[in-house]
Amino acid sequence: MTDRRDDVEFVKERLSEDPTEEFLEQIASTVVDQMADSFPELTRKSRPMNEVLDEFRGNKLEEVSSTGQYKRKIDYLQTYLEDEADIESTDNLTSEDVERYDKWRKYESLSRDEPLADTTLSDDMYLFREFIQYLIEHRMAPVRFEKCVEIPEIDYAGGEGVDEKKLDPEIAKAALDYLRKYEYADIEHVSMELMCQSGPRKAGLIGRDISDFDYEERVLQYETDETTPLKNDESSEREITLYGNVPEIIRDYLEDQRPPATDEEGREPLLTKGDGRMSPSTLQKIAYKWTRPCMVGLDCPHDRDSEECEAAQKNNSAFKCPSSRAPHHIRGGYITDQKNRGVSAEAIEQRCDVTPRVQKLHYDLPDDAEERERFEDEFRNADDDPDSGFNHN
């Protein structure tokens, strides 16, 4: 009797302290389990996810006129649920799976490196919310899942926006300093070094083989291949110089830590955890993991308690940190930082395989202060005209 009274007091105390949704869900699930025999309509159903998706697909395609467009959207949804999240039945679906769909759809679902446009993502997220509502309506998911679906707001009057997130240089430096000290030359360290020190596309980086690295010449070769194509095929092929200690870090990784592994073609991938060539989603998770400020010795800029922050406590939830960044954002941060340092658009084009026009549109994203500082010297050093009232002196 005492144990039960203690349990009741514990629950009452937790409920009085602004309880988390997870805690409320635990209580609700317990109540439902206790009442299942008396109220069977409360019991959540479990069904194979592929069957539910087929039902949803059939119902949706009957409602719309542009069936081809919706078939593609539902195909992406099915790929995410069955292949990426590995969900076999509806009761395997978690709130984390629901929250992560927009990140996967925007940054990981396409073969190209540029993210999905927000206008397209918005349409897809409306459809995803409709699917979650379908699960809720048929008692295959809890009601709170609908709140996990975030739909981006689009300023249609101002035109489609550009993803302006980029990795802050301070976080990049802190991440590399931390990894060089505590995780030296392991696979995640090498991955972050190459992302932060050369700004590659995700697919291009994971497509590199051991043979593409030349320690003596201190270069990394980018060559296209049928199974690991570069974005612009032969036009994207290039050599890049590896500066600082990066060649030594890669050498030490290859000699001491890289597990013996080949891909399906028998090639030896440069980046591997021992099970073939690294996948895009694995590289994505590494980027999110090591760009959390609290993970690399920096204070949390969001005033969160790391002990209570899900993004800090779980590597699989690192993407929930407002400061964490995907490989695409690291690339944007690298290019912007090089432009701030005075590196020419032509040099960046050679190293990062991105034209000056696309640099300006998608990757070179200075804030107002950075943009001002770029041109200060140009105005300050302009020819002096003693007869002009417009001199900058």
Tab-separated table of C-alpha atoms in Angstrom:
chain	number	residue	atom	x	y	z
A	1	MET	CA	0.000	0.000	0.000
A	2	THR	CA	2.863	2.331	0.837
A	3	ASP	CA	4.509	1.734	-2.570
A	4	ARG	CA	1.309	2.650	-4.375
A	5	ARG	CA	0.885	5.815	-2.314
A	6	ASP	CA	4.484	6.764	-3.094
A	7	ASP	CA	3.844	6.213	-6.804
A	8	VAL	CA	0.762	8.422	-6.691
A	9	GLU	CA	2.683	11.202	-4.915
A	10	PHE	CA	5.492	10.917	-7.469
A	11	VAL	CA	3.062	11.290	-10.381
A	12	LYS	CA	1.302	14.239	-8.723
A	13	GLU	CA	4.643	15.955	-8.165
A	14	ARG	CA	5.729	15.426	-11.776
A	15	LEU	CA	2.411	16.717	-13.100
A	16	SER	CA	2.793	19.906	-11.079
A	17	GLU	CA	6.208	20.648	-12.661
A	18	ASP	CA	5.222	21.298	-16.283
A	19	PRO	CA	5.655	17.654	-17.378
A	20	THR	CA	7.141	16.716	-20.725
A	21	GLU	CA	5.012	15.309	-23.504
A	22	GLU	CA	6.913	12.012	-23.173
A	23	PHE	CA	5.884	11.731	-19.515
A	24	LEU	CA	2.258	12.519	-20.325
A	25	GLU	CA	2.380	9.945	-23.100
A	26	GLN	CA	3.639	7.327	-20.618
A	27	ILE	CA	0.735	8.084	-18.296
A	28	ALA	CA	-1.769	7.996	-21.148
A	29	SER	CA	-0.370	4.698	-22.417
A	30	THR	CA	-0.580	3.185	-18.945
A	31	VAL	CA	-4.174	4.336	-18.549
A	32	VAL	CA	-5.098	2.933	-21.957
A	33	ASP	CA	-3.467	-0.415	-21.114
A	34	GLN	CA	-5.364	-0.579	-17.832
A	35	MET	CA	-8.697	0.208	-19.524
A	36	ALA	CA	-8.210	-1.814	-22.707
A	37	ASP	CA	-10.495	-4.667	-21.652
A	38	SER	CA	-13.344	-2.347	-20.727
A	39	PHE	CA	-12.850	0.128	-23.584
A	40	PRO	CA	-11.390	-1.723	-26.605
A	41	GLU	CA	-11.904	1.369	-28.763
A	42	LEU	CA	-8.992	2.968	-26.887
A	43	THR	CA	-6.502	0.293	-27.895
A	44	ARG	CA	-4.009	1.420	-30.506
A	45	LYS	CA	-3.828	-0.754	-33.597
A	46	SER	CA	-0.650	-2.212	-35.011
A	47	ARG	CA	-0.514	-2.844	-38.740
A	48	PRO	CA	2.237	-3.425	-41.314
A	49	MET	CA	3.453	-0.041	-42.496
A	50	ASN	CA	3.567	-1.079	-46.163
A	51	GLU	CA	-0.135	-2.007	-46.061
A	52	VAL	CA	-1.072	1.310	-44.476
A	53	LEU	CA	0.977	3.232	-47.031
A	54	ASP	CA	-0.722	1.351	-49.872
A	55	GLU	CA	-4.135	2.240	-48.433
A	56	PHE	CA	-3.176	5.884	-47.994
A	57	ARG	CA	-1.732	5.991	-51.521
A	58	GLY	CA	-4.885	4.534	-53.042
A	59	ASN	CA	-7.182	6.914	-51.178
A	60	LYS	CA	-5.072	9.957	-51.996
A	61	LEU	CA	-4.704	9.226	-55.690
A	62	GLU	CA	-8.483	8.949	-55.978
A	63	GLU	CA	-8.825	12.492	-54.618
A	64	VAL	CA	-6.317	14.339	-56.807
A	65	SER	CA	-5.952	15.077	-60.486
A	66	SER	CA	-2.128	15.289	-60.634
A	67	THR	CA	-1.545	11.648	-59.706
A	68	GLY	CA	2.053	11.570	-61.003
A	69	GLN	CA	3.128	14.329	-58.626
A	70	TYR	CA	1.513	12.679	-55.618
A	71	LYS	CA	2.899	9.269	-56.524
A	72	ARG	CA	6.413	10.727	-56.319
A	73	LYS	CA	5.692	12.448	-53.018
A	74	ILE	CA	4.327	9.260	-51.476
A	75	ASP	CA	7.273	7.304	-52.888
A	76	TYR	CA	9.608	9.578	-50.916
A	77	LEU	CA	7.486	9.080	-47.812
A	78	GLN	CA	7.604	5.308	-48.260
A	79	THR	CA	11.384	5.344	-48.795
A	80	TYR	CA	11.855	7.283	-45.574
A	81	LEU	CA	9.570	5.148	-43.413
A	82	GLU	CA	10.616	1.731	-44.704
A	83	ASP	CA	14.270	2.194	-45.707
A	84	GLU	CA	15.636	5.130	-43.715
A	85	ALA	CA	13.646	4.801	-40.453
A	86	ASP	CA	13.284	1.001	-40.880
A	87	ILE	CA	9.671	0.940	-39.707
A	88	GLU	CA	7.922	-2.360	-40.305
A	89	SER	CA	4.690	-1.703	-38.416
A	90	THR	CA	2.794	1.360	-37.254
A	91	ASP	CA	3.600	0.776	-33.599
A	92	ASN	CA	7.334	1.129	-34.416
A	93	LEU	CA	6.825	4.773	-35.443
A	94	THR	CA	8.231	7.255	-32.886
A	95	SER	CA	7.945	11.000	-32.441
A	96	GLU	CA	11.619	11.263	-33.402
A	97	ASP	CA	10.872	9.558	-36.725
A	98	VAL	CA	8.094	12.069	-37.358
A	99	GLU	CA	10.261	15.061	-36.410
A	100	ARG	CA	13.160	13.990	-38.605
A	101	TYR	CA	11.248	13.567	-41.874
A	102	ASP	CA	11.571	17.221	-42.914
A	103	LYS	CA	15.370	17.166	-42.440
A	104	TRP	CA	15.670	13.922	-44.409
A	105	ARG	CA	13.421	15.161	-47.205
A	106	LYS	CA	15.240	18.498	-47.508
A	107	TYR	CA	18.870	17.371	-47.229
A	108	GLU	CA	19.163	13.613	-47.753
A	109	SER	CA	16.450	12.386	-50.106
A	110	LEU	CA	17.904	13.792	-53.350
A	111	SER	CA	20.927	12.680	-55.335
A	112	ARG	CA	21.997	16.301	-55.789
A	113	ASP	CA	23.765	18.167	-53.016
A	114	GLU	CA	21.616	21.316	-53.001
A	115	PRO	CA	18.695	21.047	-50.581
A	116	LEU	CA	15.062	20.721	-51.587
A	117	ALA	CA	13.364	24.071	-52.163
A	118	ASP	CA	11.215	25.207	-49.240
A	119	THR	CA	8.186	25.550	-51.502
A	120	THR	CA	8.419	21.872	-52.458
A	121	LEU	CA	9.240	20.854	-48.885
A	122	SER	CA	6.177	22.732	-47.640
A	123	ASP	CA	3.919	20.793	-50.023
A	124	ASP	CA	5.500	17.498	-48.983
A	125	MET	CA	5.112	18.289	-45.293
A	126	TYR	CA	1.421	19.041	-45.754
A	127	LEU	CA	1.071	15.587	-47.288
A	128	PHE	CA	3.115	14.053	-44.463
A	129	ARG	CA	0.866	15.708	-41.882
A	130	GLU	CA	-2.132	14.320	-43.731
A	131	PHE	CA	-0.604	10.831	-43.460
A	132	ILE	CA	0.009	11.256	-39.725
A	133	GLN	CA	-3.595	12.424	-39.322
A	134	TYR	CA	-4.683	9.285	-41.173
A	135	LEU	CA	-2.765	7.144	-38.659
A	136	ILE	CA	-4.281	9.039	-35.729
A	137	GLU	CA	-7.801	8.802	-37.123
A	138	HIS	CA	-7.452	5.028	-37.427
A	139	ARG	CA	-5.899	4.642	-33.957
A	140	MET	CA	-2.445	3.708	-35.275
A	141	ALA	CA	-0.566	6.682	-33.765
A	142	PRO	CA	-0.943	8.996	-30.744
A	143	VAL	CA	-2.530	12.398	-31.254
A	144	ARG	CA	0.680	14.209	-30.170
A	145	PHE	CA	2.448	13.034	-33.344
A	146	GLU	CA	0.606	15.679	-35.336
A	147	LYS	CA	2.377	18.419	-33.341
A	148	CYS	CA	5.731	16.945	-34.394
A	149	VAL	CA	5.136	17.879	-38.030
A	150	GLU	CA	6.626	21.295	-38.820
A	151	ILE	CA	5.669	22.961	-42.088
A	152	PRO	CA	7.987	25.749	-43.314
A	153	GLU	CA	6.422	29.150	-43.891
A	154	ILE	CA	6.958	30.491	-47.401
A	155	ASP	CA	7.083	34.174	-48.318
A	156	TYR	CA	5.450	33.801	-51.694
A	157	ALA	CA	5.293	37.586	-52.170
A	158	GLY	CA	9.055	37.838	-51.755
A	159	GLY	CA	9.850	34.808	-53.888
A	160	GLU	CA	11.198	31.435	-52.854
A	161	GLY	CA	13.856	31.772	-50.187
A	162	VAL	CA	17.331	30.302	-50.026
A	163	ASP	CA	18.465	28.131	-47.117
A	164	GLU	CA	20.707	30.614	-45.315
A	165	LYS	CA	21.971	28.311	-42.574
A	166	LYS	CA	25.718	27.840	-42.430
A	167	LEU	CA	28.157	26.506	-39.869
A	168	ASP	CA	29.642	29.199	-37.654
A	169	PRO	CA	33.467	29.319	-37.989
A	170	GLU	CA	33.841	29.325	-34.190
A	171	ILE	CA	31.945	26.046	-33.899
A	172	ALA	CA	33.943	24.552	-36.783
A	173	LYS	CA	37.218	25.415	-35.021
A	174	ALA	CA	35.991	24.118	-31.655
A	175	ALA	CA	34.847	20.859	-33.265
A	176	LEU	CA	38.194	20.245	-34.964
A	177	ASP	CA	40.163	21.203	-31.842
A	178	TYR	CA	38.098	18.782	-29.767
A	179	LEU	CA	38.368	15.922	-32.253
A	180	ARG	CA	42.125	16.400	-32.698
A	181	LYS	CA	42.539	16.100	-28.928
A	182	TYR	CA	40.042	13.423	-27.937
A	183	GLU	CA	39.061	11.440	-31.072
A	184	TYR	CA	42.228	11.742	-33.113
A	185	ALA	CA	42.189	10.150	-36.573
A	186	ASP	CA	39.031	8.114	-36.116
A	187	ILE	CA	36.457	7.983	-38.915
A	188	GLU	CA	34.321	10.807	-37.517
A	189	HIS	CA	37.352	13.037	-37.005
A	190	VAL	CA	38.550	12.481	-40.571
A	191	SER	CA	35.054	13.122	-41.928
A	192	MET	CA	34.804	16.429	-40.083
A	193	GLU	CA	38.316	17.488	-41.130
A	194	LEU	CA	37.505	16.978	-44.791
A	195	MET	CA	34.138	18.717	-44.536
A	196	CYS	CA	35.484	21.723	-42.624
A	197	GLN	CA	38.778	22.015	-44.493
A	198	SER	CA	37.576	21.670	-48.075
A	199	GLY	CA	33.782	22.191	-48.223
A	200	PRO	CA	32.942	19.173	-50.419
A	201	ARG	CA	29.568	17.960	-51.529
A	202	LYS	CA	28.319	15.067	-49.457
A	203	ALA	CA	28.121	12.575	-52.322
A	204	GLY	CA	31.524	13.593	-53.651
A	205	LEU	CA	33.213	13.053	-50.303
A	206	ILE	CA	31.771	9.608	-49.557
A	207	GLY	CA	32.636	8.541	-53.100
A	208	ARG	CA	36.397	8.928	-52.516
A	209	ASP	CA	38.592	5.825	-52.406
A	210	ILE	CA	41.885	5.277	-50.599
A	211	SER	CA	43.619	5.519	-53.978
A	212	ASP	CA	42.310	9.076	-54.393
A	213	PHE	CA	44.468	10.237	-51.478
A	214	ASP	CA	48.138	10.993	-52.124
A	215	TYR	CA	50.024	11.675	-48.913
A	216	GLU	CA	53.298	12.649	-50.588
A	217	GLU	CA	51.615	15.186	-52.875
A	218	ARG	CA	49.132	16.184	-50.128
A	219	VAL	CA	46.181	16.066	-52.494
A	220	LEU	CA	42.773	14.429	-52.769
A	221	GLN	CA	41.565	13.467	-56.228
A	222	TYR	CA	37.916	13.760	-57.278
A	223	GLU	CA	37.035	11.453	-60.168
A	224	THR	CA	33.575	10.495	-61.311
A	225	ASP	CA	32.442	6.875	-61.547
A	226	GLU	CA	29.242	5.157	-62.597
A	227	THR	CA	28.483	4.012	-59.031
A	228	THR	CA	29.825	7.152	-57.310
A	229	PRO	CA	29.151	9.949	-59.790
A	230	LEU	CA	30.141	13.554	-59.199
A	231	LYS	CA	27.476	16.221	-59.593
A	232	ASN	CA	28.664	17.470	-62.987
A	233	ASP	CA	30.323	14.226	-64.105
A	234	GLU	CA	33.714	14.860	-65.773
A	235	SER	CA	33.335	18.620	-65.286
A	236	SER	CA	33.480	18.063	-61.524
A	237	GLU	CA	36.750	16.125	-61.635
A	238	ARG	CA	39.623	17.911	-59.925
A	239	GLU	CA	42.491	17.696	-57.460
A	240	ILE	CA	42.425	19.666	-54.229
A	241	THR	CA	45.323	20.478	-51.938
A	242	LEU	CA	45.066	19.343	-48.313
A	243	TYR	CA	46.548	21.940	-45.994
A	244	GLY	CA	47.951	21.891	-42.477
A	245	ASN	CA	47.935	18.546	-40.665
A	246	VAL	CA	45.044	17.067	-42.638
A	247	PRO	CA	47.266	14.715	-44.722
A	248	GLU	CA	48.911	13.394	-41.532
A	249	ILE	CA	45.506	12.858	-39.911
A	250	ILE	CA	44.275	10.872	-42.928
A	251	ARG	CA	47.523	8.861	-43.038
A	252	ASP	CA	47.226	7.966	-39.341
A	253	TYR	CA	43.578	6.996	-39.820
A	254	LEU	CA	44.489	4.705	-42.731
A	255	GLU	CA	47.382	3.113	-40.855
A	256	ASP	CA	45.843	2.732	-37.405
A	257	GLN	CA	42.072	3.008	-37.375
A	258	ARG	CA	40.429	2.341	-40.727
A	259	PRO	CA	38.862	-1.142	-40.686
A	260	PRO	CA	39.479	-3.358	-43.733
A	261	ALA	CA	36.456	-2.877	-45.965
A	262	THR	CA	35.435	-2.777	-49.605
A	263	ASP	CA	32.228	-1.673	-51.283
A	264	GLU	CA	29.999	-3.722	-53.582
A	265	GLU	CA	32.305	-2.965	-56.507
A	266	GLY	CA	35.385	-4.221	-54.661
A	267	ARG	CA	36.760	-0.683	-54.259
A	268	GLU	CA	38.307	0.519	-51.005
A	269	PRO	CA	36.343	3.565	-49.801
A	270	LEU	CA	38.303	6.233	-47.981
A	271	LEU	CA	35.514	6.736	-45.447
A	272	THR	CA	34.135	3.568	-43.885
A	273	LYS	CA	33.045	2.236	-40.523
A	274	GLY	CA	33.781	-1.305	-41.639
A	275	ASP	CA	30.559	-2.099	-43.490
A	276	GLY	CA	31.335	-0.830	-46.960
A	277	ARG	CA	31.153	2.736	-48.219
A	278	MET	CA	29.780	5.303	-45.801
A	279	SER	CA	26.144	6.218	-46.477
A	280	PRO	CA	24.915	9.804	-46.880
A	281	SER	CA	22.793	9.481	-43.738
A	282	THR	CA	25.829	8.408	-41.683
A	283	LEU	CA	27.809	11.450	-42.827
A	284	GLN	CA	24.760	13.586	-42.036
A	285	LYS	CA	24.611	12.228	-38.486
A	286	ILE	CA	28.343	12.847	-37.978
A	287	ALA	CA	27.888	16.469	-39.047
A	288	TYR	CA	24.945	17.054	-36.716
A	289	LYS	CA	26.727	15.298	-33.835
A	290	TRP	CA	29.916	17.358	-33.939
A	291	THR	CA	28.375	20.766	-34.656
A	292	ARG	CA	26.468	20.922	-31.379
A	293	PRO	CA	28.294	23.647	-29.387
A	294	CYS	CA	27.946	21.783	-26.079
A	295	MET	CA	29.533	18.669	-27.610
A	296	VAL	CA	32.796	20.476	-28.388
A	297	GLY	CA	33.332	22.487	-25.237
A	298	LEU	CA	31.353	25.645	-26.041
A	299	ASP	CA	28.539	27.123	-23.967
A	300	CYS	CA	25.013	26.501	-25.185
A	301	PRO	CA	23.892	29.621	-27.075
A	302	HIS	CA	20.260	28.641	-26.478
A	303	ASP	CA	20.358	28.684	-22.648
A	304	ARG	CA	19.479	24.996	-22.406
A	305	ASP	CA	20.415	22.645	-19.582
A	306	SER	CA	22.436	19.920	-21.303
A	307	GLU	CA	21.250	17.380	-18.732
A	308	GLU	CA	17.653	17.944	-19.816
A	309	CYS	CA	18.224	18.682	-23.513
A	310	GLU	CA	17.328	15.749	-25.768
A	311	ALA	CA	19.580	17.069	-28.551
A	312	ALA	CA	22.535	17.085	-26.145
A	313	GLN	CA	21.843	13.709	-24.576
A	314	LYS	CA	21.115	11.645	-27.699
A	315	ASN	CA	23.333	11.591	-30.779
A	316	ASN	CA	20.370	10.453	-32.872
A	317	SER	CA	18.570	13.636	-31.808
A	318	ALA	CA	21.518	15.951	-32.507
A	319	PHE	CA	19.648	17.416	-35.479
A	320	LYS	CA	17.202	18.985	-33.000
A	321	CYS	CA	19.900	21.361	-31.726
A	322	PRO	CA	19.265	24.767	-33.320
A	323	SER	CA	23.026	25.219	-33.826
A	324	SER	CA	23.816	21.814	-35.336
A	325	ARG	CA	24.387	21.746	-39.070
A	326	ALA	CA	24.216	19.292	-41.971
A	327	PRO	CA	27.117	18.729	-44.429
A	328	HIS	CA	25.500	21.183	-46.838
A	329	HIS	CA	25.636	23.886	-44.156
A	330	ILE	CA	29.278	23.107	-43.415
A	331	ARG	CA	29.978	23.562	-47.130
A	332	GLY	CA	28.157	26.912	-47.043
A	333	GLY	CA	30.097	28.005	-43.967
A	334	TYR	CA	33.401	27.034	-45.575
A	335	ILE	CA	32.695	28.926	-48.805
A	336	THR	CA	31.436	32.020	-46.986
A	337	ASP	CA	34.505	32.046	-44.723
A	338	GLN	CA	36.891	31.743	-47.678
A	339	LYS	CA	35.152	34.665	-49.399
A	340	ASN	CA	35.486	36.704	-46.191
A	341	ARG	CA	39.228	35.952	-46.269
A	342	GLY	CA	39.532	37.326	-49.798
A	343	VAL	CA	39.709	34.038	-51.723
A	344	SER	CA	38.541	34.543	-55.303
A	345	ALA	CA	35.389	33.029	-56.768
A	346	GLU	CA	37.581	31.251	-59.350
A	347	ALA	CA	39.701	29.573	-56.658
A	348	ILE	CA	36.585	28.414	-54.800
A	349	GLU	CA	35.136	27.132	-58.070
A	350	GLN	CA	38.198	24.925	-58.580
A	351	ARG	CA	38.275	23.605	-55.003
A	352	CYS	CA	34.561	23.197	-54.325
A	353	ASP	CA	33.176	22.681	-57.847
A	354	VAL	CA	30.673	25.521	-57.693
A	355	THR	CA	30.324	28.359	-60.202
A	356	PRO	CA	30.553	32.005	-59.088
A	357	ARG	CA	26.839	32.439	-59.847
A	358	VAL	CA	25.822	29.509	-57.656
A	359	GLN	CA	28.294	30.611	-54.976
A	360	LYS	CA	26.523	33.928	-54.707
A	361	LEU	CA	23.043	32.410	-54.791
A	362	HIS	CA	23.391	29.411	-52.470
A	363	TYR	CA	26.701	29.323	-50.635
A	364	ASP	CA	28.252	32.750	-50.158
A	365	LEU	CA	25.993	33.987	-47.378
A	366	PRO	CA	27.742	36.774	-45.444
A	367	ASP	CA	25.859	38.603	-42.728
A	368	ASP	CA	25.670	42.419	-42.914
A	369	ALA	CA	28.888	42.966	-40.933
A	370	GLU	CA	30.866	40.442	-42.988
A	371	GLU	CA	29.663	41.986	-46.243
A	372	ARG	CA	30.617	45.495	-45.058
A	373	GLU	CA	34.087	44.394	-43.950
A	374	ARG	CA	34.801	42.839	-47.341
A	375	PHE	CA	34.661	46.249	-49.044
A	376	GLU	CA	36.086	48.497	-46.325
A	377	ASP	CA	39.637	48.479	-47.680
A	378	GLU	CA	38.439	49.017	-51.221
A	379	PHE	CA	36.778	52.290	-50.278
A	380	ARG	CA	39.556	53.270	-47.865
A	381	ASN	CA	42.278	52.729	-50.476
A	382	ALA	CA	40.491	54.432	-53.355
A	383	ASP	CA	42.445	57.167	-55.141
A	384	ASP	CA	42.466	60.396	-53.160
A	385	ASP	CA	41.055	63.559	-54.727
A	386	PRO	CA	41.871	66.620	-52.613
A	387	ASP	CA	39.264	68.657	-54.489
A	388	SER	CA	36.411	66.271	-53.710
A	389	GLY	CA	34.115	66.411	-50.732
A	390	PHE	CA	33.414	62.702	-51.144
A	391	ASN	CA	36.817	61.432	-49.953
A	392	HIS	CA	36.826	58.715	-47.266
A	393	ASN	CA	39.490	60.305	-45.089
